Amino acid sequence: MIPGILAGAMARARSLLRGIRGGTASDAEMEEEFRLHIEMRADDLVRQGVPEHEAMRLAHAEFGSTEWYKDEGRRARGLRWLDDLRFSWLDVKLGVRMLARYPGLSLVAGFAMAFAIWVGAGGFELVRQIVAPSIPLPEGDRIVALRNWDVATSRVDHRVLHDFLDWREEMTTVREIGAFRTLERNLVLGAGDGEPVEVAEISASAFGLVRVPPLLGRALVESDERPGAPAVAVIGHDVWTRRFDADPSVVGRSVRLGGVPTTIVGVMPEGFAFPIAQSLWVPLRLRALDHARREGPRVRVFGRLAPGATLEEARAELATLGRRASAEFRETHEQLRPQVLPHAHSIVNVGGSEWFIATTINLPLLMLLVLVCGNVALLTFARAASREGELAVRSALGASRKRIVMQLFAEALVLGGVAAVLGLAAAGAGLAWLMDVVETIDRQRLPFWYSGRLSPATVLYAVGLTIFGAVVAGVVPALKVTRGLGSRLREATAGGGGIRFGGVWTAVIVAQIAVTVAFPAAAFYLRRDAERIRTADVGFPDDEYLTVRIELDDAAPSGAAADTSRAAFLARYETRLAELERRLTAEAAVLGVTWGHRLPRSYHPHRLIEVDSGGAAPLRPEWPAYRVSSASVDPELFDALGARVHPGRGFRMADATSATRAPDVAGDPAARADSAGGRGGVVIVNEPFVELVLGGRNPIGRRIRYVHFEEWERTDPMRPGAWYEIVGVVPDLGMAVGADVGQGKGGDPKVAGIYHPVSPAAAYPVRLAVHVRGDPAALAPRLRAAATAVDPGLRLHELGPLDEVNRTEVQFLAFWFRLLIAASVIALFLSLAGIYAVMAFAVARRTREIGIRVALGASRRGVVLAIFRRPLAQVAGGIAAGTLLVGLLMAAVEGNVLAPRHVALVVGYALLMMLVCLLACIVPTRRALRVEPMEVLREE
């Protein structure tokens, strides 16, 4: 009970308060009145022999906090509602004390909220950069793109060389108009090897538009664009540091760019990559007089809005110019509609369903936040319930329900604030890491405006998430705890039950345990697929092969004399490739060289085919024909890989002389024409094709034809093409790897493959496979040197061992695996903490009941089971829901067919998770079993 001396101080304070209420005393007046009373009490204590400094301390302690009395005074002045909602420094300090008082709960709850804010803020920033990108340049939001939209084809027409010149001369709302086109060129330093670099042939006006001075030297100027001017280049910071070791004397150095001697005149600062993600810039030298309207090279046009001009005004002016061009050049421009839009949107324009999908990504992330904060609310509720006595005393002393709720909200806000700092730091690091992963997987740089830095909008969003999380984790349990606080305290004193977990908390527990069960299962499948890809058996020792994709600079830089004929280019490519093969074959470590448009382990497009009379029925009703993979290859591929052709025969060189490129790239107009034009030829199929498509029947002499290309589905259907005769069968050579491997009979027929013999020119660009004695990576420098010696314009991409071709896909799966594992760990900790809170709460609330039942002769274990029945049912419900999700996932992955071993895995996994969840029950169970009846009755 309250000590008498404290009760006396309270009585004097209430008396004082009644006197204050009779007038209109301010806070200062009340403070002065309180000070006088405290000093009077201190003087009394000094007269009783208490030291002066101790007397003042005791007087303060007797009187208690003056804040409550000030609150009542404010209520008397009509500010009750404002006081109920205010925060004070005392609330914050109390929140910090609560974190320190319950370190375990603070760590688990804070870590969980930090994870939710990390994912939510990171997702928001990612969506913001995709949907509403901003260019990180001075007045970057005023940089625009100008283009022509063809209403007849609903596509952008980049053949705007003549229009570009007209716009540059006549537009007043857009200034510093320039153009660019992107290329890949080999950069060769002296006698060294070539390295492909992203090049922007660009107008010199771009460097004035971006307002970023060079780090060294100068930028491009208008005189560089004149025909016959010396070839010059400006390099990016990454090229400068990687290829030139950040040499400060690089300006003036001569290099070969695509075989053309070029002088470096400047270096741009770090991070500069305008217009998209380029790292080298050369002057754009295009003459409109050399081309008719809507002919010639494809270029993109950019500019900056004039001072005071708006985007709408620029659109109106360009529309006027477009109407005039349509009338003047009706034959070429009648269907063209010029457009002005932000520069970033002209490169990555997310609209329609893509915009909807991108913007709704935050919804599941917000649901994750709700789930996490609901779990934290469960823990907070259990902690608040243990403080029920404290809250009841505060209520008895006059604190309103709103005031108590706001105090608990302040505690949750302190926890959320700490979590927000950690979450934002993790979001920035995670976003930068994600972009590095995407660039590694795609093997190309992202546009320079994509950044791992968080914007102010994302920070504000995280603040909103923090407040929302504090409401869920603080206000919701506080409202539950404070409802009927006084009457519930009387019931508990008389032997009632007090607070109980309701249906909302049951749903939270079940959902959290279901997620805990489902996440690791999904991670298991990602890990399994990654392992299947990494260890897939492709039928030959792929670790002994070095592979590389070989391209050729299609023309010399603009302005130089070059044969732009496609036929001449392909002939030159075929000649260079043959010379490179000859040089490689002469190497002592090389056992053989072959090539293909696609090699084993790489992605092979899927095609719908028909089989001549006698073919088996389609495997699945929804497929109008067989869905198989195809590849264009060197006629000698199977010999080079050591693959036996049986039954039937292998390819002959004559098979490829009349064959054009096989229809394995649907976007190639030539491939479409060949397939639909009836040229045909011979093909070799793999053993899965014979099993899955022909049902094991003899394939030799059978014919197939393509009826649909995968990329044309629902948009551009084609008529059936030419018939191809099957002349041989080879083993499965890694036509498909990963999830497709091991499906077995009746599985996805994408593993069924067809090979077409073609010439290198028809298969451009080809992937070379070099059989190496020893370590394939050791041959890489020699291959680069040989390619540069054959032609400086030969560009080597994705150079590496053949068994690492799928490395990027494995990295992608590993990324999601780590993310799911992190989510699983968070969910597991929350589940264990939540279950522990429920169990501990049940024991704490029913300790008296346990003692009385045991005293009356009931079994301790029976009593514990009766008390834990509901929590255990909640755990079982969560396990069942999660197991159902796992079963659905497994059924989808395994082709909707669960073998007995799969069912056994699901059941075993459910039992394992049940045991893990029950670990959280050990401490509360031991506590309940140690309850002594006599101690409980003695307390009563």
Coordinates of N, CA, C and O in Angstrom, one line a residue, residues 723-779:
W723 N 9.2 -27.2 -93.9 CA 9.5 -28.5 -93.2 C 11.0 -28.8 -93.1 O 11.7 -28.5 -94.0
Y724 N 11.4 -29.3 -91.9 CA 12.7 -29.7 -91.7 C 12.8 -31.2 -91.5 O 12.0 -31.7 -90.7
E725 N 13.7 -31.9 -92.1 CA 13.9 -33.3 -92.0 C 14.9 -33.7 -90.9 O 16.0 -33.1 -90.8
I726 N 14.5 -34.6 -90.0 CA 15.3 -35.0 -88.9 C 16.3 -36.1 -89.5 O 15.9 -37.1 -90.0
V727 N 17.6 -35.8 -89.3 CA 18.6 -36.8 -89.9 C 19.4 -37.4 -88.8 O 20.2 -38.3 -89.1
G728 N 19.3 -37.0 -87.5 CA 20.1 -37.6 -86.5 C 19.6 -37.3 -85.1 O 18.8 -36.4 -84.9
V729 N 20.2 -38.0 -84.1 CA 19.8 -37.8 -82.7 C 21.1 -37.7 -81.9 O 22.0 -38.5 -82.1
V730 N 21.1 -36.7 -81.0 CA 22.3 -36.6 -80.0 C 21.8 -36.6 -78.6 O 20.6 -36.4 -78.3
P731 N 22.7 -36.8 -77.7 CA 22.3 -36.8 -76.2 C 21.8 -35.4 -75.9 O 22.0 -34.4 -76.6
D732 N 21.3 -35.3 -74.7 CA 21.0 -33.9 -74.1 C 22.3 -33.2 -73.8 O 23.0 -33.6 -73.0
L733 N 22.5 -32.1 -74.5 CA 23.7 -31.3 -74.4 C 23.4 -30.0 -73.7 O 23.9 -28.9 -74.1
G734 N 22.6 -30.0 -72.6 CA 22.4 -28.8 -71.9 C 21.5 -27.8 -72.6 O 21.8 -26.6 -72.5
M735 N 20.6 -28.2 -73.4 CA 19.7 -27.3 -74.1 C 18.9 -26.5 -73.1 O 18.5 -25.4 -73.3
A736 N 18.6 -27.1 -71.9 CA 17.9 -26.4 -70.8 C 18.6 -26.9 -69.5 O 18.9 -28.1 -69.4
V737 N 18.8 -26.0 -68.6 CA 19.4 -26.4 -67.3 C 18.5 -25.8 -66.2 O 17.6 -25.0 -66.4
G738 N 18.8 -26.2 -64.9 CA 18.1 -25.7 -63.8 C 16.8 -26.4 -63.5 O 16.8 -27.6 -63.5
A739 N 15.7 -25.6 -63.4 CA 14.4 -26.2 -63.0 C 13.9 -27.1 -64.1 O 13.1 -28.0 -63.8
D740 N 14.3 -27.0 -65.4 CA 13.8 -27.9 -66.4 C 14.5 -29.2 -66.4 O 14.0 -30.2 -66.9
V741 N 15.7 -29.3 -65.8 CA 16.4 -30.6 -65.8 C 15.8 -31.5 -64.7 O 15.5 -31.1 -63.6
G742 N 15.7 -32.7 -65.0 CA 15.2 -33.7 -64.1 C 13.7 -33.8 -63.9 O 13.2 -34.4 -63.0
Q743 N 13.0 -33.1 -64.8 CA 11.6 -33.2 -64.8 C 11.1 -34.6 -65.1 O 10.0 -35.0 -64.7
G744 N 11.8 -35.3 -65.9 CA 11.5 -36.7 -66.3 C 10.4 -36.8 -67.3 O 9.9 -35.8 -67.9
K745 N 9.9 -38.0 -67.5 CA 8.9 -38.2 -68.5 C 7.6 -37.5 -68.2 O 7.2 -37.6 -67.0
G746 N 7.1 -36.8 -69.1 CA 5.8 -36.0 -68.9 C 6.1 -34.7 -68.4 O 5.2 -33.9 -68.1
G747 N 7.4 -34.3 -68.2 CA 7.7 -33.0 -67.7 C 7.7 -31.9 -68.8 O 7.2 -32.2 -69.9
D748 N 8.2 -30.7 -68.5 CA 8.1 -29.6 -69.4 C 9.0 -30.0 -70.6 O 10.2 -30.2 -70.5
P749 N 8.5 -30.0 -71.9 CA 9.2 -30.4 -73.0 C 10.2 -29.3 -73.5 O 10.8 -29.4 -74.6
K750 N 10.4 -28.2 -72.7 CA 11.4 -27.2 -73.1 C 12.8 -27.9 -73.2 O 13.7 -27.3 -73.9
V751 N 13.0 -29.0 -72.5 CA 14.3 -29.7 -72.6 C 14.5 -30.4 -74.0 O 15.6 -30.8 -74.4
A752 N 13.4 -30.5 -74.7 CA 13.5 -31.1 -76.1 C 14.1 -30.1 -77.0 O 13.7 -28.9 -77.0
G753 N 15.1 -30.5 -77.8 CA 15.8 -29.5 -78.6 C 16.0 -29.9 -80.0 O 16.0 -31.1 -80.4
I754 N 16.1 -28.9 -80.9 CA 16.3 -29.1 -82.3 C 17.6 -28.2 -82.7 O 17.6 -27.1 -82.3
Y755 N 18.5 -28.8 -83.5 CA 19.7 -28.1 -83.9 C 19.6 -27.9 -85.4 O 19.3 -28.8 -86.2
H756 N 20.0 -26.7 -85.8 CA 20.1 -26.3 -87.2 C 21.5 -26.0 -87.6 O 22.2 -25.2 -86.9
P757 N 22.0 -26.5 -88.8 CA 23.3 -26.2 -89.2 C 23.3 -24.9 -90.0 O 22.5 -24.7 -90.9
V758 N 24.2 -23.9 -89.7 CA 24.2 -22.7 -90.3 C 25.6 -22.2 -90.5 O 26.6 -22.8 -90.0
S759 N 25.8 -21.2 -91.3 CA 27.1 -20.5 -91.5 C 27.3 -19.5 -90.4 O 26.3 -19.0 -89.8
P760 N 28.5 -19.0 -90.1 CA 28.7 -18.0 -89.1 C 28.0 -16.7 -89.4 O 27.5 -16.0 -88.5
A761 N 28.0 -16.3 -90.7 CA 27.3 -15.1 -91.1 C 25.8 -15.2 -90.8 O 25.2 -14.2 -90.3
A762 N 25.2 -16.3 -91.0 CA 23.8 -16.5 -90.7 C 23.5 -16.5 -89.2 O 22.4 -16.2 -88.8
A763 N 24.5 -16.8 -88.4 CA 24.3 -17.0 -86.9 C 24.8 -15.8 -86.1 O 24.9 -15.8 -84.9
Y764 N 25.2 -14.7 -86.8 CA 25.8 -13.5 -86.1 C 24.9 -13.0 -85.0 O 23.7 -12.9 -85.2
P765 N 25.5 -12.7 -83.8 CA 26.8 -13.0 -83.4 C 27.0 -14.4 -82.8 O 26.0 -14.8 -82.1
V766 N 28.1 -15.0 -83.0 CA 28.2 -16.4 -82.5 C 28.9 -16.4 -81.2 O 29.6 -15.5 -80.8
R767 N 28.8 -17.5 -80.5 CA 29.5 -17.8 -79.3 C 30.6 -18.9 -79.6 O 30.2 -20.0 -80.0
L768 N 31.8 -18.5 -79.4 CA 32.9 -19.5 -79.6 C 33.1 -20.4 -78.4 O 33.0 -19.9 -77.3
A769 N 33.4 -21.7 -78.7 CA 33.7 -22.6 -77.6 C 35.0 -23.2 -77.9 O 35.2 -23.9 -79.0
V770 N 36.0 -23.0 -77.1 CA 37.4 -23.5 -77.3 C 37.7 -24.6 -76.3 O 37.7 -24.3 -75.1
H771 N 38.0 -25.8 -76.8 CA 38.3 -26.9 -76.0 C 39.8 -26.7 -75.6 O 40.7 -26.7 -76.4
V772 N 40.1 -26.6 -74.3 CA 41.4 -26.3 -73.8 C 41.9 -27.4 -72.9 O 41.2 -28.1 -72.2
R773 N 43.2 -27.7 -73.1 CA 43.9 -28.6 -72.3 C 44.4 -27.9 -71.0 O 45.2 -27.0 -71.1
G774 N 43.9 -28.2 -69.9 CA 44.2 -27.5 -68.7 C 43.1 -26.5 -68.3 O 41.9 -26.7 -68.5
D775 N 43.6 -25.4 -67.6 CA 42.6 -24.4 -67.1 C 42.2 -23.5 -68.3 O 43.0 -22.8 -68.9
P776 N 40.8 -23.5 -68.6 CA 40.4 -22.6 -69.7 C 40.6 -21.2 -69.5 O 40.9 -20.4 -70.4
A777 N 40.6 -20.7 -68.2 CA 40.8 -19.3 -68.0 C 42.2 -18.8 -68.3 O 42.4 -17.7 -68.7
A778 N 43.1 -19.8 -68.3 CA 44.5 -19.4 -68.7 C 44.7 -19.0 -70.1 O 45.6 -18.3 -70.5
L779 N 43.7 -19.5 -71.0 CA 43.8 -19.1 -72.4 C 43.2 -17.8 -72.7 O 43.4 -17.2 -73.8

